[in-house]
Amino acid sequence: SDIGLPSTLVRLDGFSECQYITKIVVPNTVKRIGESAFNKCENLTSVSLPEGLKTLYGFDKCISLTNIEIPNSVDTLSAFSGCVNLQTIKIPENVTYLGGFSGCSSLKEINIPKSVKTIGNNAFDDCVNLTSVNIPENVTEIGGAAFYGCKNIKSFELPESLKVIGSVAFYECRPTYLNLPNSLERIDDSAFWG
C-alpha cells in the first residue's frame, strides 16, 4: 500500500519493518531521510525521492527494491545495505560521502563520481558480484571493510589523492593488478588480507 506523507515534513524517519508499505513518494520538503526510515520494509518496490533531498539513509534490507533513482541534490548517501535485489544505482555528482551498499549481492558495477571524498566503512562489503569499481581522483579515504569480500573485482586503480586505506578494506579481494599511489599516508591492519 501507499503512504500519504504530509508536505510539511523536513526530516523523515520511523517506518522500519512496515511490511505493508509497497510504494513511497517522499514530499519535496524533505531534506533528510534518517538512519531507520524504511529499514526492513521488505515489500517496498517503488520509491520516489525529491530533488532538494540532501542526506539519504534508511532503506537497509528493503529486499524488493531492484533500482532507485537518487536526486542530484544528495550529498550524503548511505542507505541500501542488504538490498540483495538492487541491480543498478546511479550515484549523483554531488555525493561527497558514500556508503551503505553492504550485501547488495546483485550489484555488478558501481561508478563513483568525482565529488566523492570518503568511501565509508563497509560501503560495499559482501557485494560478491561486483566486478567493476572506479575510484576517482578526490577520494582521500577508503574506510574499513569498504570492499570486504568483493572477490570478483580484478583490478583497482587507486587515485593519487588517496591518503588512508582502512582495516580489511580489500579483504578477500584478489586483484590481478594493484597500484598504490604515492599519496598514501596510512594503510591499516589487514587492508589487503586474503
Tab-separated table of N, CA and C in Angstrom, residues 13 40 58 61 70 89 97 101 103-104 110 114 135 184:
chain	number	residue	atom	x	y	z
A	13	ASP	N	11.727	9.721	9.224
A	13	ASP	CA	12.256	8.547	9.911
A	13	ASP	C	11.054	7.772	10.460
A	40	LYS	N	14.108	-2.561	6.467
A	40	LYS	CA	13.374	-3.838	6.508
A	40	LYS	C	11.922	-3.724	6.057
A	58	GLY	N	18.529	4.961	5.451
A	58	GLY	CA	17.264	4.396	5.847
A	58	GLY	C	16.500	3.450	4.956
A	61	LYS	N	18.004	-3.326	3.911
A	61	LYS	CA	17.255	-4.594	3.854
A	61	LYS	C	15.856	-4.455	3.256
A	70	ILE	N	18.247	8.367	-7.501
A	70	ILE	CA	18.647	9.262	-6.405
A	70	ILE	C	18.787	10.675	-6.963
A	89	ILE	N	22.347	1.325	-9.725
A	89	ILE	CA	22.295	2.547	-8.926
A	89	ILE	C	23.158	3.588	-9.623
A	97	TYR	N	30.133	11.859	0.588
A	97	TYR	CA	30.299	10.688	1.454
A	97	TYR	C	29.457	9.563	0.871
A	101	PHE	N	26.058	0.157	0.924
A	101	PHE	CA	25.669	-0.832	-0.083
A	101	PHE	C	26.122	-2.231	0.324
A	103	GLY	N	26.363	-5.907	1.223
A	103	GLY	CA	25.484	-7.047	0.970
A	103	GLY	C	24.544	-6.886	-0.204
A	104	CYS	N	24.770	-5.900	-1.048
A	104	CYS	CA	23.950	-5.746	-2.260
A	104	CYS	C	24.499	-6.702	-3.314
A	110	ILE	N	29.741	-0.322	-10.191
A	110	ILE	CA	29.450	0.926	-9.491
A	110	ILE	C	30.368	2.010	-10.048
A	114	LYS	N	33.254	11.913	-9.208
A	114	LYS	CA	34.453	12.645	-8.792
A	114	LYS	C	34.249	13.467	-7.536
A	135	ILE	N	37.452	4.184	-8.723
A	135	ILE	CA	37.678	5.032	-7.542
A	135	ILE	C	38.350	6.298	-8.064
A	184	LEU	N	49.556	7.937	-0.333
A	184	LEU	CA	49.124	7.189	0.854
A	184	LEU	C	49.929	7.558	2.087
